[in-house]
CSV table of C-alpha atoms in Angstrom, one decimal:
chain,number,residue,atom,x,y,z
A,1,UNK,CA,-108.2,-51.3,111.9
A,2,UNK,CA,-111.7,-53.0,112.4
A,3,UNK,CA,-114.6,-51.5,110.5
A,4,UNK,CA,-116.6,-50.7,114.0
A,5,UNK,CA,-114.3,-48.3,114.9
A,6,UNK,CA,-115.8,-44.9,116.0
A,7,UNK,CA,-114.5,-41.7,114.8
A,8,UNK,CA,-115.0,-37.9,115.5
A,9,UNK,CA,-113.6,-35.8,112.8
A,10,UNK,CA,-113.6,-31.5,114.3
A,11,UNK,CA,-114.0,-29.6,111.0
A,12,UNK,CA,-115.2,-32.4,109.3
A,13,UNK,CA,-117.4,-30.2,106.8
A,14,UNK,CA,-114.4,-27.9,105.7
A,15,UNK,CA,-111.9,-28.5,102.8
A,16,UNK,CA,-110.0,-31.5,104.2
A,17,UNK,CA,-112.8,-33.0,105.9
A,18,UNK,CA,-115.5,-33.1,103.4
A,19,UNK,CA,-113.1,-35.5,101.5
A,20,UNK,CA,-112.2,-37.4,104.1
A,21,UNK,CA,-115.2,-38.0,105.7
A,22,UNK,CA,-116.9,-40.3,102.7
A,23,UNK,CA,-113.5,-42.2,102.7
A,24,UNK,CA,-114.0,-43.0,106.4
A,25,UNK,CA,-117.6,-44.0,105.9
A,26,UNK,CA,-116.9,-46.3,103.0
A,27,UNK,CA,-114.6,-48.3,105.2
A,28,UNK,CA,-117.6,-48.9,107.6
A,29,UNK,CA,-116.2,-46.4,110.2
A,30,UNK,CA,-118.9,-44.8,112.2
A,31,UNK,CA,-118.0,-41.1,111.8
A,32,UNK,CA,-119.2,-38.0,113.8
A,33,UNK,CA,-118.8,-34.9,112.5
A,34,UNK,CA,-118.8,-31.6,114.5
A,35,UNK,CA,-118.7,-28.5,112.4
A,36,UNK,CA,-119.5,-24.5,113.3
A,37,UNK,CA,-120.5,-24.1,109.5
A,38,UNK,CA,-118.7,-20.8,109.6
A,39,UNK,CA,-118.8,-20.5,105.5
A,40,UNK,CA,-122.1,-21.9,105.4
A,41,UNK,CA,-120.9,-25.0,103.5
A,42,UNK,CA,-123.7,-28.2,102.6
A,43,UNK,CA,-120.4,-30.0,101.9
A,44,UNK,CA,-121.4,-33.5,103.4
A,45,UNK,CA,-124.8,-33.7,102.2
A,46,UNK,CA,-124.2,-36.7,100.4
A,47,UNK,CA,-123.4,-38.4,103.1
A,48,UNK,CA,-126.4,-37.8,105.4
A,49,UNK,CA,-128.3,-41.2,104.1
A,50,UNK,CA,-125.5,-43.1,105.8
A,51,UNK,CA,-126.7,-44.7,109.1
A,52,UNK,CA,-123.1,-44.9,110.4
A,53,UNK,CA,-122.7,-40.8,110.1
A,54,UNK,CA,-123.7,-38.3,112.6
A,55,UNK,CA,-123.3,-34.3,112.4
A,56,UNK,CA,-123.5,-32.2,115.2
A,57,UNK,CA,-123.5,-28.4,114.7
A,58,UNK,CA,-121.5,-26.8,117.7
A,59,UNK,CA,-118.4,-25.4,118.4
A,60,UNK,CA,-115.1,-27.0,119.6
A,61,UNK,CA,-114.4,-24.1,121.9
A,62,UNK,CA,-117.9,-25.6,123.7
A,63,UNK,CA,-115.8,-28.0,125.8
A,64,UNK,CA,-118.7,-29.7,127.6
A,65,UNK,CA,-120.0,-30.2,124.2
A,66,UNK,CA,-116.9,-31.4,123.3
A,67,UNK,CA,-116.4,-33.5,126.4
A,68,UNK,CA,-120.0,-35.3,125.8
A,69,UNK,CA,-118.3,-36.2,122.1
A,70,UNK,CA,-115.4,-37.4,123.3
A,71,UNK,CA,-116.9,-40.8,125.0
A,72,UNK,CA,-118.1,-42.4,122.7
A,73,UNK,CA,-115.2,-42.0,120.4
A,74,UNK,CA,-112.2,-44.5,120.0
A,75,UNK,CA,-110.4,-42.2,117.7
A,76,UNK,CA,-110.2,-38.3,117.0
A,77,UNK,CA,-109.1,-36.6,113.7
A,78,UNK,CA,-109.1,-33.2,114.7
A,79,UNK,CA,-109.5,-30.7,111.6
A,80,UNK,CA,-111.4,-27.4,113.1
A,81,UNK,CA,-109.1,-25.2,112.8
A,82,UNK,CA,-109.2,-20.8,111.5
A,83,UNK,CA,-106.8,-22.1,108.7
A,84,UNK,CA,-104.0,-19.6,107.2
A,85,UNK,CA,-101.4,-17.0,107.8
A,86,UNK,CA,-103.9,-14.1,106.6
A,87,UNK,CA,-107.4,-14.9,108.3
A,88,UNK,CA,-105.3,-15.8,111.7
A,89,UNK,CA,-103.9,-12.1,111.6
A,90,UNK,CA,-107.5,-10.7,111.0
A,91,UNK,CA,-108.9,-12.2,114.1
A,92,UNK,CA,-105.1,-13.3,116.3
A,93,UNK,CA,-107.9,-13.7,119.2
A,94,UNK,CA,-110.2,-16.2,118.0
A,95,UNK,CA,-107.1,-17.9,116.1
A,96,UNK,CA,-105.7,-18.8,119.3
A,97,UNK,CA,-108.9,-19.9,120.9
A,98,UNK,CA,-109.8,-22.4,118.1
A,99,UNK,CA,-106.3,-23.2,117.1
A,100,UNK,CA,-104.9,-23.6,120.2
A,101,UNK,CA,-106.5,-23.5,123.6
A,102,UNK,CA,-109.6,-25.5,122.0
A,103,UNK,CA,-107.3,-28.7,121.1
A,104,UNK,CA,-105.2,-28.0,124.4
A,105,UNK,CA,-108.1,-29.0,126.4
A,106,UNK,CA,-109.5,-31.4,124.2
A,107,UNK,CA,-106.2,-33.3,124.3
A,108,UNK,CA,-106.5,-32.9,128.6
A,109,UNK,CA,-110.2,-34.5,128.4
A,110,UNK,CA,-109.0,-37.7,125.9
A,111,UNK,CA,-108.0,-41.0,127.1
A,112,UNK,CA,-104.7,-42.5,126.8
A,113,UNK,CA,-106.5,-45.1,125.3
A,114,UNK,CA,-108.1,-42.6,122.2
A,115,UNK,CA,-105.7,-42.4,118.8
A,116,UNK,CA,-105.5,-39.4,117.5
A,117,UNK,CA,-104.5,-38.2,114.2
A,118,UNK,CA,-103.6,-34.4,113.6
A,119,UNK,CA,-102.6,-32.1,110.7
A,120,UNK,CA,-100.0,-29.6,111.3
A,121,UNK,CA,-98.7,-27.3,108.4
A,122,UNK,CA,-95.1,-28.0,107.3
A,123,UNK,CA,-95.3,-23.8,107.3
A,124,UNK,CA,-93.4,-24.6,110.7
A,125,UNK,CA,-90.4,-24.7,108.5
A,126,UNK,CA,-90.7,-21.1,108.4
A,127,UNK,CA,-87.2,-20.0,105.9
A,128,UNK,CA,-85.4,-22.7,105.1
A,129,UNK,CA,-81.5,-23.0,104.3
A,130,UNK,CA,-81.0,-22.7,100.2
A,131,UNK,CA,-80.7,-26.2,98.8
A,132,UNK,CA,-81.5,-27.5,102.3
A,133,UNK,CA,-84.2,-30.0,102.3
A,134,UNK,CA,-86.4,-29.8,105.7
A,135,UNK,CA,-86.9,-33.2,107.7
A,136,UNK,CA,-88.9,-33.4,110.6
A,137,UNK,CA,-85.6,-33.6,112.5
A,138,UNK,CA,-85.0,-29.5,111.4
A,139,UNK,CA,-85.5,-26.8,113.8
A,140,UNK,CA,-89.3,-25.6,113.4
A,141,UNK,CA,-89.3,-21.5,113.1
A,142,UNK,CA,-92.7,-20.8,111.7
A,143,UNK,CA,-93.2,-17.0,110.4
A,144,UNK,CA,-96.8,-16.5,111.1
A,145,UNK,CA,-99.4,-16.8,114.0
A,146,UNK,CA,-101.1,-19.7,112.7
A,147,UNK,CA,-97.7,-21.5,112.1
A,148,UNK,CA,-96.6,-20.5,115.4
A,149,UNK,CA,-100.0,-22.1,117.0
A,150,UNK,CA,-99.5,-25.4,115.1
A,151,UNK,CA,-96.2,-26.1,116.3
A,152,UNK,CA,-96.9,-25.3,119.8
A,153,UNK,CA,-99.9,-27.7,119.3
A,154,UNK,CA,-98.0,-30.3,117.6
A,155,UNK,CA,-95.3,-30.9,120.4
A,156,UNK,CA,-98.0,-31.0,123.4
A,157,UNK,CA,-100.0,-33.6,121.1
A,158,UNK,CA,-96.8,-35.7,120.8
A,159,UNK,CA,-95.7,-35.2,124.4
A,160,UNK,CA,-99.3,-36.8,125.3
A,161,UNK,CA,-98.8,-40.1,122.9
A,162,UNK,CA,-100.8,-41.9,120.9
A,163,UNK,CA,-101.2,-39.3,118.4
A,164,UNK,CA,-99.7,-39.2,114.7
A,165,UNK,CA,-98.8,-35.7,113.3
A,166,UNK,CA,-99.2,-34.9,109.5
A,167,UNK,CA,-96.9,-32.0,108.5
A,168,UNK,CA,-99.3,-31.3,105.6
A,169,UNK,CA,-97.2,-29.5,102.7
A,170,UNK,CA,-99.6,-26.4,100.5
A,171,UNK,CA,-102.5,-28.3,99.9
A,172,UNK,CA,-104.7,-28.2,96.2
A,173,UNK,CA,-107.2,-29.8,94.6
A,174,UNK,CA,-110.8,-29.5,93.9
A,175,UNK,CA,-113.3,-30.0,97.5
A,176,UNK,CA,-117.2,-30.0,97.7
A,177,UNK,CA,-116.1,-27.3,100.6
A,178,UNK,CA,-113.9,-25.6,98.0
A,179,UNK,CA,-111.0,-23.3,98.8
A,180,UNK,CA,-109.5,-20.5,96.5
A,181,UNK,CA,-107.2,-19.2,98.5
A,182,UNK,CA,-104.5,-21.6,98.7
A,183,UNK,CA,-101.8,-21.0,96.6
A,184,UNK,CA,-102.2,-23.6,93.6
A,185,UNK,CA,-106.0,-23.0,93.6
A,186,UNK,CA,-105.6,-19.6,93.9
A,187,UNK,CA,-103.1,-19.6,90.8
A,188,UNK,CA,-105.4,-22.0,88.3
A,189,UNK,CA,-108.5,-20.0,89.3
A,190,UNK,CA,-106.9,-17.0,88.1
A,191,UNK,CA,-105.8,-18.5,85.1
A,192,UNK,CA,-108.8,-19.4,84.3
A,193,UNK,CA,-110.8,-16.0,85.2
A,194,UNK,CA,-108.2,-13.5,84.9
A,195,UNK,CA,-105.6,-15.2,82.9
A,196,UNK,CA,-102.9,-12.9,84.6
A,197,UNK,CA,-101.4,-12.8,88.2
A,198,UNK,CA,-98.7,-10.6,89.6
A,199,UNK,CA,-96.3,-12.4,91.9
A,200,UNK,CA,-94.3,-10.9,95.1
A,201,UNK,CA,-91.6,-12.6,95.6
A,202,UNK,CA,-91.4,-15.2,93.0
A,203,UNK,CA,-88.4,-17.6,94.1
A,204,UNK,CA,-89.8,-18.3,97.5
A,205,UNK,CA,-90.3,-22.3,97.5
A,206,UNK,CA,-93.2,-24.6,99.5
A,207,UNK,CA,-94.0,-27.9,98.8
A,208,UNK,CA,-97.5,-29.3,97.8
A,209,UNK,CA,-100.3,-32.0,98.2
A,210,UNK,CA,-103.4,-32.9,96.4
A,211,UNK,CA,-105.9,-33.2,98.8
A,212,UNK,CA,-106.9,-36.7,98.0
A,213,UNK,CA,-103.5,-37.4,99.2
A,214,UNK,CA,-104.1,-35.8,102.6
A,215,UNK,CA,-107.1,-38.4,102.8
A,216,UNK,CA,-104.9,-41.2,102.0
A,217,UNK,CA,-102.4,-40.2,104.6
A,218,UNK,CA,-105.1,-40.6,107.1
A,219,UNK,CA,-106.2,-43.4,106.3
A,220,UNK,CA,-102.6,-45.2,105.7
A,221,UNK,CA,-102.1,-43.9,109.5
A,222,UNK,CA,-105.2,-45.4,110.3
A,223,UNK,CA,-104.2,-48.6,109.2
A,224,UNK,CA,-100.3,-48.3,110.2
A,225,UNK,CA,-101.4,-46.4,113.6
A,226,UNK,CA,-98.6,-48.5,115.7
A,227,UNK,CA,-95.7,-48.6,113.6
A,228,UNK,CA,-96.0,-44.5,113.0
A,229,UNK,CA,-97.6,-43.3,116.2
A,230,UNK,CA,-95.9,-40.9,118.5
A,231,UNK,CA,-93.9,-38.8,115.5
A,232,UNK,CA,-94.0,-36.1,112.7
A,233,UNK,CA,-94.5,-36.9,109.1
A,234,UNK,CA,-94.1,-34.8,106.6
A,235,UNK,CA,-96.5,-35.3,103.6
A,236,UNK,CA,-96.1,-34.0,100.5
A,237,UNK,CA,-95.2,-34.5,96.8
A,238,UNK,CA,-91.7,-35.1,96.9
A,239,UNK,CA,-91.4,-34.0,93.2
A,240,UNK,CA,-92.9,-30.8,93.7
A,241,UNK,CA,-90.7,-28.4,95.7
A,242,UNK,CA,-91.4,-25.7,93.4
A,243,UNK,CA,-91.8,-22.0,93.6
A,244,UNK,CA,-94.1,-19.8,93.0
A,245,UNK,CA,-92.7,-18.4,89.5
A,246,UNK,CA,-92.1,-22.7,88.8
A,247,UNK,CA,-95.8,-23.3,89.6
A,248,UNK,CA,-97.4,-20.8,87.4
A,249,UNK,CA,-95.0,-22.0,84.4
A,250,UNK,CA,-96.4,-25.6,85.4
A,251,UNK,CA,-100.0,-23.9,85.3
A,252,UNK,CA,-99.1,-22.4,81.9
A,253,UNK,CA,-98.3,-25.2,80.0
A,254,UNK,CA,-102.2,-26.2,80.7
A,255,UNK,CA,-103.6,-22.4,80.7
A,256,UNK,CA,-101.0,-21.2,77.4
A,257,UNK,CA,-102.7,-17.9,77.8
A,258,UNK,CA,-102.0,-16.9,81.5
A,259,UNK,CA,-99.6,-14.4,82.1
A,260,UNK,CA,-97.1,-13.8,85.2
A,261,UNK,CA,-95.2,-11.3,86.2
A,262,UNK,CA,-92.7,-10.0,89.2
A,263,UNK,CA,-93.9,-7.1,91.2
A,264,UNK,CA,-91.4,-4.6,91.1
A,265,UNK,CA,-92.0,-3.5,94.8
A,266,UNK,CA,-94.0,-4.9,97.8
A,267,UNK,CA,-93.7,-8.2,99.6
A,268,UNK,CA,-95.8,-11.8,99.9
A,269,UNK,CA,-97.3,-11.3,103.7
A,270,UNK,CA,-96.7,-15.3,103.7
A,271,UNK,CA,-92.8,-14.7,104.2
A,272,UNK,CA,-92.3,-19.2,104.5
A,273,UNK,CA,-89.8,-20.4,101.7
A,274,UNK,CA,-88.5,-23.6,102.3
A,275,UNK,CA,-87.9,-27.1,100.5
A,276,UNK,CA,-89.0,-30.6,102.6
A,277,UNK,CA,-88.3,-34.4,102.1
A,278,UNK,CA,-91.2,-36.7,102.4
A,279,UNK,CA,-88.9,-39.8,103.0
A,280,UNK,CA,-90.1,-40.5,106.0
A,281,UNK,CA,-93.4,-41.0,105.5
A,282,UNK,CA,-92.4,-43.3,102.5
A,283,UNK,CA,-90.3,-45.5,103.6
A,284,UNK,CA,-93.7,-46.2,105.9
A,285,UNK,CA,-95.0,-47.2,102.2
A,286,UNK,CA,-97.0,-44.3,101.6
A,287,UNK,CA,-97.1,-43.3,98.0
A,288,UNK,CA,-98.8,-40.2,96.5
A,289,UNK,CA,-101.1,-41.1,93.8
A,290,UNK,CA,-102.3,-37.2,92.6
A,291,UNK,CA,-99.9,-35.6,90.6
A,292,UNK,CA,-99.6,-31.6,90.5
A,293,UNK,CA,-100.0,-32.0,87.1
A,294,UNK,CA,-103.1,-33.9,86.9
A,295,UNK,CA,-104.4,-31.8,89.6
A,296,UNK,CA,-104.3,-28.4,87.8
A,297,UNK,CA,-106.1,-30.0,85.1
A,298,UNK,CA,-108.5,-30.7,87.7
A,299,UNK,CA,-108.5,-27.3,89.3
A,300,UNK,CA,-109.1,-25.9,85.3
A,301,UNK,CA,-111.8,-28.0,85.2
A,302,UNK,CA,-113.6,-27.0,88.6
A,303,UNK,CA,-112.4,-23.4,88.1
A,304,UNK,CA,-114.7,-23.1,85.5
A,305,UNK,CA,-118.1,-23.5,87.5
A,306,UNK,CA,-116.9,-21.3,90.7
A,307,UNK,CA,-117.0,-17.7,91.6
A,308,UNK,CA,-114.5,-16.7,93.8
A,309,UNK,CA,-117.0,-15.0,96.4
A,310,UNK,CA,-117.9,-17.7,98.8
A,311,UNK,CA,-114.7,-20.5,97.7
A,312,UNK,CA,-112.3,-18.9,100.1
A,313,UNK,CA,-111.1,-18.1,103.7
A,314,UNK,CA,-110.8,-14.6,103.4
């Protein structure tokens, strides 16, 4: 895809974004970035020397702002989003608003001619069948408001066209917009701090993604937009189907002194448990590169220099 290529990334200071956003630049993109700044983040500071980045501070529910943005744009990655089962059910008002009736009329004011590439949450899976793998061809019953929004989202961005979903599996890895509350960071970070963690629910199952590898999916869609527009991918490690009680013995053999243990009552509020295939995306010739492994030595690393009071969504 040529180098002069204009793109505006929604969110683009937030966990996702703030790695994606160099990746874009150092293809020669030119990359706008419209961010609220909601957790106060200077994630892309170290991209503001680059003449081919722009940041404008605004909302996406402004949709004349969003409008103005939207001309001068050949292709739209949109990553604003309220992200997560628990901070949609603090605020199930604004969660819609951003999460759904923002991209709903953003997606009415593109041109058929604008790409646009999307993260949805393989959370749409909701419970899965027992030893069951989920392919984008399964029935989507998401458990939670926020899944519920990103599936509804997903189908009117496919009905439109020229749009590529990404079915992102439970995504980890270190950020310069860090986040502690997804499940693998959450896990090392209290491995490192606390050295303990008391797990509801223990057998439930998800599948993961370094976030690195989220980049890399945009950018292989980027390159192979034709060949995969118009349909659901599921990215994710496909040797990581693991659950919850797996992961911390994977974070133990790296942490020797953490400690887990079952709750005897009480119940996870994130009720998904599911198992996915990644095939499809792979037989497009994407290939992970970040390993869950390699990325909790990462996260033990990073863990290390954070306190947990302003590296989170809730």
């Amino acid at each position: 895809m040529s180098s002069s290529l204009s793109i505006l990334v929604t969110g683009g200071a937030g966990y996702i974004g703030s790695m994606l956003v160099p990746e874009l630049l150092a293809r020669g993109y030119r990359v706008t970035v419209l961010d609220n700044f909601l957790f106060q983040q200077a994630s892309l500071g170290h991209v503001c020397a680059n003449p081919n980045f722009d940041l404008v501070r605004g909302d996406i529910r402004d949709e004349n702002l969003v409008a103005a943005l939207l001309t001068r744009h050949d292709v739209v990655i949109p990553l604003a989003a309220l992200v997560g089962a628990p901070l949609c059910s603090r605020d199930p008002f604004t969660a819609e608003a951003v999460n759904l009736k923002a991209p709903l009329a953003m997606l009415g004011m593109m041109s058929s001619r604008q790409r646009l590439l999307i993260p949805i949450t393989n959370s749409g899976y909701g419970i899965g069948e027992h030893g069951k793998l989920c392919v984008e061809t399964t029935p989507m019953r998401p458990v939670s408001l926020y899944g519920r929004h990103k599936v509804e989202l997903e189908k009117a961005v496919l009905d439109r066209g020229s749009a590529i979903s990404f079915r992102l599996a439970t995504v980890f890895g270190m950020s310069p917009r860090m986040r502690l509350d997804l499940l693998v960071n959450d896990f090392v970070y209290r491995a490192v701090t606390d050295r303990a963690v008391v797990l509801f629910e223990s057998h439930f199952k998800r599948n993961y993604i370094h976030v690195r590898d989220v980049t890399r999916a945009f950018l292989h869609g980027l390159d192979h937009f034709d060949e995969l527009k118009n349909e659901p991918y599921n990215v994710g490690l496909s040797d990581a189907n693991l659950s919850k009680r797996e992961l911390c013995e994977r974070i133990q053999k790296q942490v020797p002194e953490f400690v887990f243990v079952d709750a005897p009552i009480g119940k996870d509020p994130d009720q998904r448990d599911y198992i996915v295939s990644n095939e499809k995306i792979e037989r497009t010739g994407f290939r992970t590169q970040h390993s869950l492994d390699a990325g909790i030595a990462e996260l033990v690393k990073g863990c290390r220099m954070l306190r947990n009071a302003v590296y989170g969504n809730v």
